[in-house]
Coordinates of C-alpha atoms in Angstrom, one line a residue:
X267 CA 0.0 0.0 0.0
X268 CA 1.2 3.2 -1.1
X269 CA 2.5 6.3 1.8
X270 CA -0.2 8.1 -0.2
X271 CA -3.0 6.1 0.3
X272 CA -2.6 5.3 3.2
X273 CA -1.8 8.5 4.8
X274 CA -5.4 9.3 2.7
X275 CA -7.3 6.5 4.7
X276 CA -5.7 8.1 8.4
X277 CA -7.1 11.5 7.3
X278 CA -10.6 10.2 6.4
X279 CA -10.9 7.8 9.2
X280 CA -9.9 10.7 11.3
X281 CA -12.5 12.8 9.9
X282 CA -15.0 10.1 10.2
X283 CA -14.0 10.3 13.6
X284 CA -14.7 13.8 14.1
X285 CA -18.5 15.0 15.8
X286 CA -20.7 17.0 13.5
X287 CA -24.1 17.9 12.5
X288 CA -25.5 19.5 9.3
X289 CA -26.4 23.1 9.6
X290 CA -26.8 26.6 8.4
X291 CA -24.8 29.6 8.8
X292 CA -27.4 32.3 8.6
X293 CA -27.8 36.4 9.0
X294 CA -31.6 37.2 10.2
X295 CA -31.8 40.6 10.7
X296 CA -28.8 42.0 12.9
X297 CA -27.8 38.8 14.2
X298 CA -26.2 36.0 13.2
X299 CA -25.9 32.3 14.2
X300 CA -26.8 29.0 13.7
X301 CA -30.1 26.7 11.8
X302 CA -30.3 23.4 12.9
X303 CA -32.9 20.8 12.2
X304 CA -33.7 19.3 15.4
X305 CA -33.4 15.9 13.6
X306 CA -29.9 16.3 13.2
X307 CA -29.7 16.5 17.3
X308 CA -29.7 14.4 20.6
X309 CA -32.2 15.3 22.7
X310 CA -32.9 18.5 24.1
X311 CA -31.9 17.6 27.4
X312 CA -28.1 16.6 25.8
X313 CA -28.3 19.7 23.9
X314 CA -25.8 21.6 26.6
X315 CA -23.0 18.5 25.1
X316 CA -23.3 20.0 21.6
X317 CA -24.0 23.4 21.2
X318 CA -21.6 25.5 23.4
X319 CA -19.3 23.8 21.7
X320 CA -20.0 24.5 18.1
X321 CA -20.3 28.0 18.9
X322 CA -16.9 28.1 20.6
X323 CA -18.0 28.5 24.2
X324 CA -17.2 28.3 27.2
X325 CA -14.5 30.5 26.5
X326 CA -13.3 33.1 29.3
X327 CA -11.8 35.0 27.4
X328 CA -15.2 36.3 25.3
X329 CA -14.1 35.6 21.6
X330 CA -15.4 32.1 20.6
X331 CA -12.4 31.4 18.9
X332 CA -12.5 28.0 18.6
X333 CA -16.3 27.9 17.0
X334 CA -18.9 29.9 15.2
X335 CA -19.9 32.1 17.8
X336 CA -18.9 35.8 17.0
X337 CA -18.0 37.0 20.7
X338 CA -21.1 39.5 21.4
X339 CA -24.7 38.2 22.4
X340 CA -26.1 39.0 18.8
X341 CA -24.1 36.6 17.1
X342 CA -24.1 33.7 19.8
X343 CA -27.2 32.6 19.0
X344 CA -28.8 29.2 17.2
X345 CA -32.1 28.1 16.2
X346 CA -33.3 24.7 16.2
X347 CA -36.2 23.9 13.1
X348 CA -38.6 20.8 13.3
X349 CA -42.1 20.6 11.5
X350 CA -45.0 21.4 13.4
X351 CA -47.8 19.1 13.9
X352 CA -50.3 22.0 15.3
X353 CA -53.3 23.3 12.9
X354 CA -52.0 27.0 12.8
X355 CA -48.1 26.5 12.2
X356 CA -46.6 24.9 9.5
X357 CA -43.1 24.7 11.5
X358 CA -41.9 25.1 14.6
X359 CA -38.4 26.7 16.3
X360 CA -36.7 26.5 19.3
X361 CA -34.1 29.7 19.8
X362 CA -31.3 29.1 21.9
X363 CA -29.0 31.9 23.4
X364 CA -25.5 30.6 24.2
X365 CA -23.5 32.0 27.0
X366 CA -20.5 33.4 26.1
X367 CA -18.1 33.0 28.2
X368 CA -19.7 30.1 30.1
X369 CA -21.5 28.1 27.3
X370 CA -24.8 28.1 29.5
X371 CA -28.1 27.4 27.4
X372 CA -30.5 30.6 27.9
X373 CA -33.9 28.5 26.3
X374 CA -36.3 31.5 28.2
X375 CA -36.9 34.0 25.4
X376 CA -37.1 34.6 21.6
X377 CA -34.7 36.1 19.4
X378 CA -37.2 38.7 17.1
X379 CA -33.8 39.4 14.5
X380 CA -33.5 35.2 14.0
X381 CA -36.8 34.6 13.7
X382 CA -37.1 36.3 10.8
X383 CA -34.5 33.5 9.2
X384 CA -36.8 30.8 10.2
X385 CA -39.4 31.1 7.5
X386 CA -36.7 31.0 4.6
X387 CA -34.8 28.2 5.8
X388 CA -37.4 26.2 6.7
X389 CA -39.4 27.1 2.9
X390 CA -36.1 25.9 1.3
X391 CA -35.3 23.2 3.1
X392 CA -38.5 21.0 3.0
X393 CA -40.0 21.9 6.1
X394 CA -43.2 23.4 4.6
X395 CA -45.8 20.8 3.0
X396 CA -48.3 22.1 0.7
X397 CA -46.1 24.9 -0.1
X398 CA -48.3 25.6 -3.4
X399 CA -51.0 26.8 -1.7
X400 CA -48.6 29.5 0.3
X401 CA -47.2 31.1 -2.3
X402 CA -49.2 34.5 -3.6
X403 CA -48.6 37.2 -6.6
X404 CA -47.7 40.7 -5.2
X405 CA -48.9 43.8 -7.3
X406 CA -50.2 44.1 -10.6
X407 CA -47.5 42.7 -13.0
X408 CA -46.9 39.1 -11.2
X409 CA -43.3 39.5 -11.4
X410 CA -43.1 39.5 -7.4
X411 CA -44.5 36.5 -5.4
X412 CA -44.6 35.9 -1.4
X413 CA -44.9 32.7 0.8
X414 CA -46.6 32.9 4.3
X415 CA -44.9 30.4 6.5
X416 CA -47.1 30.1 10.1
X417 CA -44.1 29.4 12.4
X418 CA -44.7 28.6 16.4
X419 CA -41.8 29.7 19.2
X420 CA -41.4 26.8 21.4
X421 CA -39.7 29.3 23.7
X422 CA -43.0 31.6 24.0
X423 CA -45.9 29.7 23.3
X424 CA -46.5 32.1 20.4
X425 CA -47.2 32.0 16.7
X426 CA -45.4 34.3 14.2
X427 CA -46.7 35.3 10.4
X428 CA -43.7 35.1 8.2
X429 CA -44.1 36.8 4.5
X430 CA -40.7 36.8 2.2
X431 CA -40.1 37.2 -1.4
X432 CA -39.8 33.3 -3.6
X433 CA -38.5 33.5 -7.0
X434 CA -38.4 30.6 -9.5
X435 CA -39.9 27.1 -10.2
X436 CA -39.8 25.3 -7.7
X437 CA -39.8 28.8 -5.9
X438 CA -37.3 29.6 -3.4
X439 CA -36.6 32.0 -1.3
X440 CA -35.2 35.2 -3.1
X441 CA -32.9 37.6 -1.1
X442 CA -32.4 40.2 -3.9
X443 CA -34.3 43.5 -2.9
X444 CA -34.6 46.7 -2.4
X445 CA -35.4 47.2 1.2
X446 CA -32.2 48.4 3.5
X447 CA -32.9 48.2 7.1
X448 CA -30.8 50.1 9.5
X449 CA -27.8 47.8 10.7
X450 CA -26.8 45.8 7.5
X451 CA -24.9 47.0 4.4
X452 CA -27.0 47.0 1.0
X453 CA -30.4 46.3 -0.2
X454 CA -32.1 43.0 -0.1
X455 CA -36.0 41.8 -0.2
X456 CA -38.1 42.4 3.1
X457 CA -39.5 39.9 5.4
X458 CA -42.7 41.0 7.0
X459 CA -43.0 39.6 10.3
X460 CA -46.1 39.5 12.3
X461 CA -45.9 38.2 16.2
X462 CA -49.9 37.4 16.9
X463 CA -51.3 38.0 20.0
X464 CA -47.7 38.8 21.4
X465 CA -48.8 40.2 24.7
X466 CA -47.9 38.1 27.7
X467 CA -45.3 35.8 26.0
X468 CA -43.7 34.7 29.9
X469 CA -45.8 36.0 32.3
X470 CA -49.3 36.1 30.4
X471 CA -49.8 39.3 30.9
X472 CA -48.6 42.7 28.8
X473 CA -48.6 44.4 32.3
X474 CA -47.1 41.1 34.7
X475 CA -48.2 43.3 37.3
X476 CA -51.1 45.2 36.5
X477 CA -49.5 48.8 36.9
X478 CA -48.2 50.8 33.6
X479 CA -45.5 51.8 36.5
X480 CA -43.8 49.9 39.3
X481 CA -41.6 51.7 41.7
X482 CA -38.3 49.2 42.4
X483 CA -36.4 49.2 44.9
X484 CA -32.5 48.3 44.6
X485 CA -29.9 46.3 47.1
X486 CA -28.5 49.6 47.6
X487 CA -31.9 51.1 49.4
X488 CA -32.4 53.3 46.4
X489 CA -35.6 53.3 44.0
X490 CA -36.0 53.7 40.7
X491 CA -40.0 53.7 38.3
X492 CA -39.6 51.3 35.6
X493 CA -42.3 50.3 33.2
X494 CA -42.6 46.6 33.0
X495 CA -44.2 45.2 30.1
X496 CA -44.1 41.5 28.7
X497 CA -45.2 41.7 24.7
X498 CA -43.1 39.3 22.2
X499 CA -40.5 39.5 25.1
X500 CA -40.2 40.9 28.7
X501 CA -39.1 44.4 29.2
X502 CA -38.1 46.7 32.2
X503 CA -38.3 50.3 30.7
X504 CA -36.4 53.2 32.6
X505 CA -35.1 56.5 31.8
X506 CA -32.0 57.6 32.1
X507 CA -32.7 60.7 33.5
X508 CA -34.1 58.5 36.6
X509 CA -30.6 57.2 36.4
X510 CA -29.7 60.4 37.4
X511 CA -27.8 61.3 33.9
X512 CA -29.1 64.6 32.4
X513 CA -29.4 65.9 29.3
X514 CA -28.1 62.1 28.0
X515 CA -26.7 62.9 24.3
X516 CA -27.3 59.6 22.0
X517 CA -24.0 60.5 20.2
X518 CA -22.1 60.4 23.1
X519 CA -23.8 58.0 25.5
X520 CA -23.2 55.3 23.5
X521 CA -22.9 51.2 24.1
X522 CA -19.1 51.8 24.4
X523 CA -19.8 54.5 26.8
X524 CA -21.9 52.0 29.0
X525 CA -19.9 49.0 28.6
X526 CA -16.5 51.7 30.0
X527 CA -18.5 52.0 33.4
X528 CA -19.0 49.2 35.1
X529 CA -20.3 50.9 37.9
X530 CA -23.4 51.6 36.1
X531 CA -23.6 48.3 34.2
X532 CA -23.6 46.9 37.8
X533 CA -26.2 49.5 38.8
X534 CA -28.5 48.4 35.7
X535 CA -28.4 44.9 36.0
X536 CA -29.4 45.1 40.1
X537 CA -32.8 47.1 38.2
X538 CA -33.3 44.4 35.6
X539 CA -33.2 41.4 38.0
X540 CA -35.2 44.2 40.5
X541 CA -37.8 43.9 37.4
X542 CA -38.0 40.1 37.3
X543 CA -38.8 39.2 40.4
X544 CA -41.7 42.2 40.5
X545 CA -42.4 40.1 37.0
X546 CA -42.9 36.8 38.9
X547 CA -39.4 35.3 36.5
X548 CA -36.0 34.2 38.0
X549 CA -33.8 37.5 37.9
X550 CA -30.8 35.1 37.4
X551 CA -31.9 34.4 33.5
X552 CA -29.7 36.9 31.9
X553 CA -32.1 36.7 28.8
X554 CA -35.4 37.7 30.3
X555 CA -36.0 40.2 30.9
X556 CA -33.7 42.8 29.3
X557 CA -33.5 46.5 30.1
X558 CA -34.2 49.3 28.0
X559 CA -32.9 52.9 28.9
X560 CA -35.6 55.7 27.3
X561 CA -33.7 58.7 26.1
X562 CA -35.9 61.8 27.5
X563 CA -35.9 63.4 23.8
X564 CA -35.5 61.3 20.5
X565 CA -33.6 64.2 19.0
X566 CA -35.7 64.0 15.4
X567 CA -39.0 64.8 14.1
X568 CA -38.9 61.5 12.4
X569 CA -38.5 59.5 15.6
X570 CA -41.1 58.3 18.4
X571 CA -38.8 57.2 20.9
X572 CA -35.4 56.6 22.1
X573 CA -33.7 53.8 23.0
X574 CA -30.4 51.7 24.3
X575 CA -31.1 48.2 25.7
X576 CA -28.8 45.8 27.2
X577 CA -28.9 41.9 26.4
X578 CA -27.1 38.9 28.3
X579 CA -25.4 42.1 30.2
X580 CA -24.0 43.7 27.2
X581 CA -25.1 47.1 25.8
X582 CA -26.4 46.4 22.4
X583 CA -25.3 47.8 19.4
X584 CA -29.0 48.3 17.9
X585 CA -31.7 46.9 20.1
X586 CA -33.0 43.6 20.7
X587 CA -35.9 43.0 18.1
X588 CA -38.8 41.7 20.2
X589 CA -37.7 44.3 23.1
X590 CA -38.0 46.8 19.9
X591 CA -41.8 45.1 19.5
X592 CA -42.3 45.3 23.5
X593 CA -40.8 49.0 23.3
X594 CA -43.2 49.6 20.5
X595 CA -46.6 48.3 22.2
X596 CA -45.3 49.9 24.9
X597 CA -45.3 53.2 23.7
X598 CA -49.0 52.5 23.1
X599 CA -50.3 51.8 26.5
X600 CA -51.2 54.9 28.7
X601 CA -49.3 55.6 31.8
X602 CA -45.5 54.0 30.9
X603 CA -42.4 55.1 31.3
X604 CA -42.1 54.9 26.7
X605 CA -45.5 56.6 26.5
X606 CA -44.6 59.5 28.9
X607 CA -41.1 59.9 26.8
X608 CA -42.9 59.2 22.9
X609 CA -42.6 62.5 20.8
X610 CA -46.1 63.9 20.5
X611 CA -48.6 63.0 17.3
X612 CA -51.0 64.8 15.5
X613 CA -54.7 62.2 15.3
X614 CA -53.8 61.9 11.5
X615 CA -50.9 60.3 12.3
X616 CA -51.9 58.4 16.0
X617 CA -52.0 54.7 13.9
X618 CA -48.8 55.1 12.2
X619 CA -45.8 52.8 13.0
X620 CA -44.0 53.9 15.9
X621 CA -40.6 54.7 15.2
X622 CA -37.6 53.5 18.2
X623 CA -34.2 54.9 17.3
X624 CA -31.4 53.0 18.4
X625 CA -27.8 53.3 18.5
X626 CA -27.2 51.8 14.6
X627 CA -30.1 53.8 13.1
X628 CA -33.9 53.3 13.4
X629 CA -37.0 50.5 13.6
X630 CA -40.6 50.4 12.9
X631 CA -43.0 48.4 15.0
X632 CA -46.4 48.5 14.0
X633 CA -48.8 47.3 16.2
X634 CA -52.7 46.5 15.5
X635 CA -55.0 46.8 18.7
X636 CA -58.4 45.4 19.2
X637 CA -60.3 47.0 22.7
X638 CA -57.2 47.7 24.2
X639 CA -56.1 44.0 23.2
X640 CA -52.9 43.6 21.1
X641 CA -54.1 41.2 18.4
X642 CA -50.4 41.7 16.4
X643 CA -47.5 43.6 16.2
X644 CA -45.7 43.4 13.0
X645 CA -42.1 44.7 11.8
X646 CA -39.6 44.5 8.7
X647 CA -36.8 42.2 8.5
X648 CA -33.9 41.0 6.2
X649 CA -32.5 37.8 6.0
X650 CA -29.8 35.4 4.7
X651 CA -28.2 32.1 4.7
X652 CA -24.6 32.9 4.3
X653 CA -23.0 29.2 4.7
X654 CA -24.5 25.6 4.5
X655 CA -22.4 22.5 5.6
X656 CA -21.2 20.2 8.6
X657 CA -20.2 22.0 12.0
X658 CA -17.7 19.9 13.9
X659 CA -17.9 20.3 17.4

């Protein structure tokens, strides 16, 4: 036998050797991470054996070096796809938020930005039966046709519209657009998302507690009103004036200016976990609820609202996409802290989208209420897969 061949054989029995699942490598929105089919799994209970390690975690030192992960919260993130067996879904998902620097699996909330991958993935990869039937012209001409993909979130007990742009015979999911959402370079086609019935998603309630305002009090003795509001994903609202930082400048106070004090990092995590426990969840989940600071002033005509919100203890470099949902609704509900703060409307313009600057540009959550009941809240996403192959782990 030949050196050749059989140094050939050592490198493919060695590969063989190797663990590894199929997956996707996939941008939804301003994240990044993971798609999975959950066939491709062990149980969910073995799940912790698997996928900190694909996503290069734990790793103390915050970079996920030695996986996929890309060393912030927004791009540690994975979803697990399965076909649904409900009437009013046609898949199911399963987001999973992996801990940085300790690998821990944070299964208590949704990721709004990945979710809006789901639909795509799951059209093109076989997931959807019957896809005929979901699959619709869009304007006059016929040269633009959208599939509606019913997807429910194992993590919130919730069902989520997806509409996205399919091109071809069999059709597929089309990326090519000319939407550009604030965040991610270039143009690409939309993703309508619509989160039904979103209020109450861990608590079961929009307002856990019944008040529009709760007053916390901190470790420290000191108290601080917070709005705490559960829609798509739970919220605690504050302002930073309450914080006791005037005339807050959104060019200056910045998610590198928050993540260079620690003091106040350590101040604004003692609210958030202040907020769960008035919220009835465990303030040790880092992933529910976050905290959103309000600016007092959006600074523009052309902008309702304010925000920087923290996730899994880092300041986010845009904001959170169901806590930009929760901020929206929020914004709509008399009495909070985001209705007090959101710029003034003439009645022409009272049902518009509301409009939440953050720190990489702007959002726009429209929400649709019935009696003082949110029946959906609906938003604008981009999406797309960027890798397909095995992930050794």
């Amino acid at each position: 036998m030949s050196i050749a061949r059989t140094h050939g054989m050592r490198s493919l029995s060695a590969l063989n050797a190797r663990r590894s699942f199929p997956a996707l490598f996939v941008r939804g929105g301003t994240s990044n991470g993971l798609v999975i089919e959950r066939r491709h799994l062990p149980p969910q209970r073995q799940w912790d054996t698997v996928l900190p390690a694909a996503m290069g975690s734990p790793d103390l030192h915050g970079r996920q070096l030695n996986g996929l992960g890309g060393g912030i919260s927004s791009t540690s993130k994975i979803c697990v796809l399965a076909p649904s067996t409900r009437p009013d879904a046609d898949v199911e998902f399963t987001f999973v938020q992996v801990g940085i620097k300790d690998g821990a699996l944070d299964l208590a909330g949704n990721c709004g930005n990945m979710s809006s991958a789901v639909g795509p993935v799951a059209w093109d990869e076989g997931l959807v039966t019957d896809q005929a039937s979901k699959v619709q012209d869009v304007g006059d001409s016929g040269s633009y046709r959208e599939a509606l993909v019913r997807v429910f979130n194992t993590n919130t007990s919730k069902i989520i519209h997806s509409r996205f742009r399919v091109s071809g015979d069999p059709p597929a999911y089309c990326h090519e657009g000319e939407y550009e959402m604030d965040g991610v370079p270039g143009m690409q086609s939309k993703i309508t998302l619509s989160f039904l019935d979103p209020a109450g998603a861990k608590t079961g309630k929009a307002l856990p507690t019944g008040n529009a305002i709760d007053l916390l009090t901190l470790p420290d003795g000191s108290r601080i009103n917070a709005s705490l509001v559960d829609v798509s994903n739970p919220g605690v609202f504050i302002q930073i004036d309450d914080l006791g930082i005037r005339g807050a400048d959104p060019a200056t106070f910045t998610p590198q200016a928050v993540e260079s004090d620690p003091s106040l990092k350590a101040r604004l995590e003692a609210i958030r976990q202040a907020g769960a426990v008035k919220m009835g969840l465990d303030p040790r989940t880092e992933s529910v609820p976050k905290i959103v600071l309000l600016f007092p002033d959006s600074g523009s005509a052309d902008i309702d609202i304010r925000c920087l919100a923290l996730s899994m203890g880092q300041a986010h470099k845009a904001v959170p996409l169901t806590l930009a949902l929760c901020l929206g609704a929020a914004a709509n509900m008399p009495g909070t802290v985001a209705a007090q703060v959101r710029r003034a409307r003439s009645e022409s313009d009272a049902n518009r989208p509301v409009v939440i600057g953050h720190p990489s540009g702007t959002v726009e959550i429209g929400a649709t209420f019935n009696n003082g009941h949110i029946v959906s809240a609906d938003l604008l996403r981009t999406a797309r897969v960027l890798m397909k192959g095995e992930v050794f782990y």
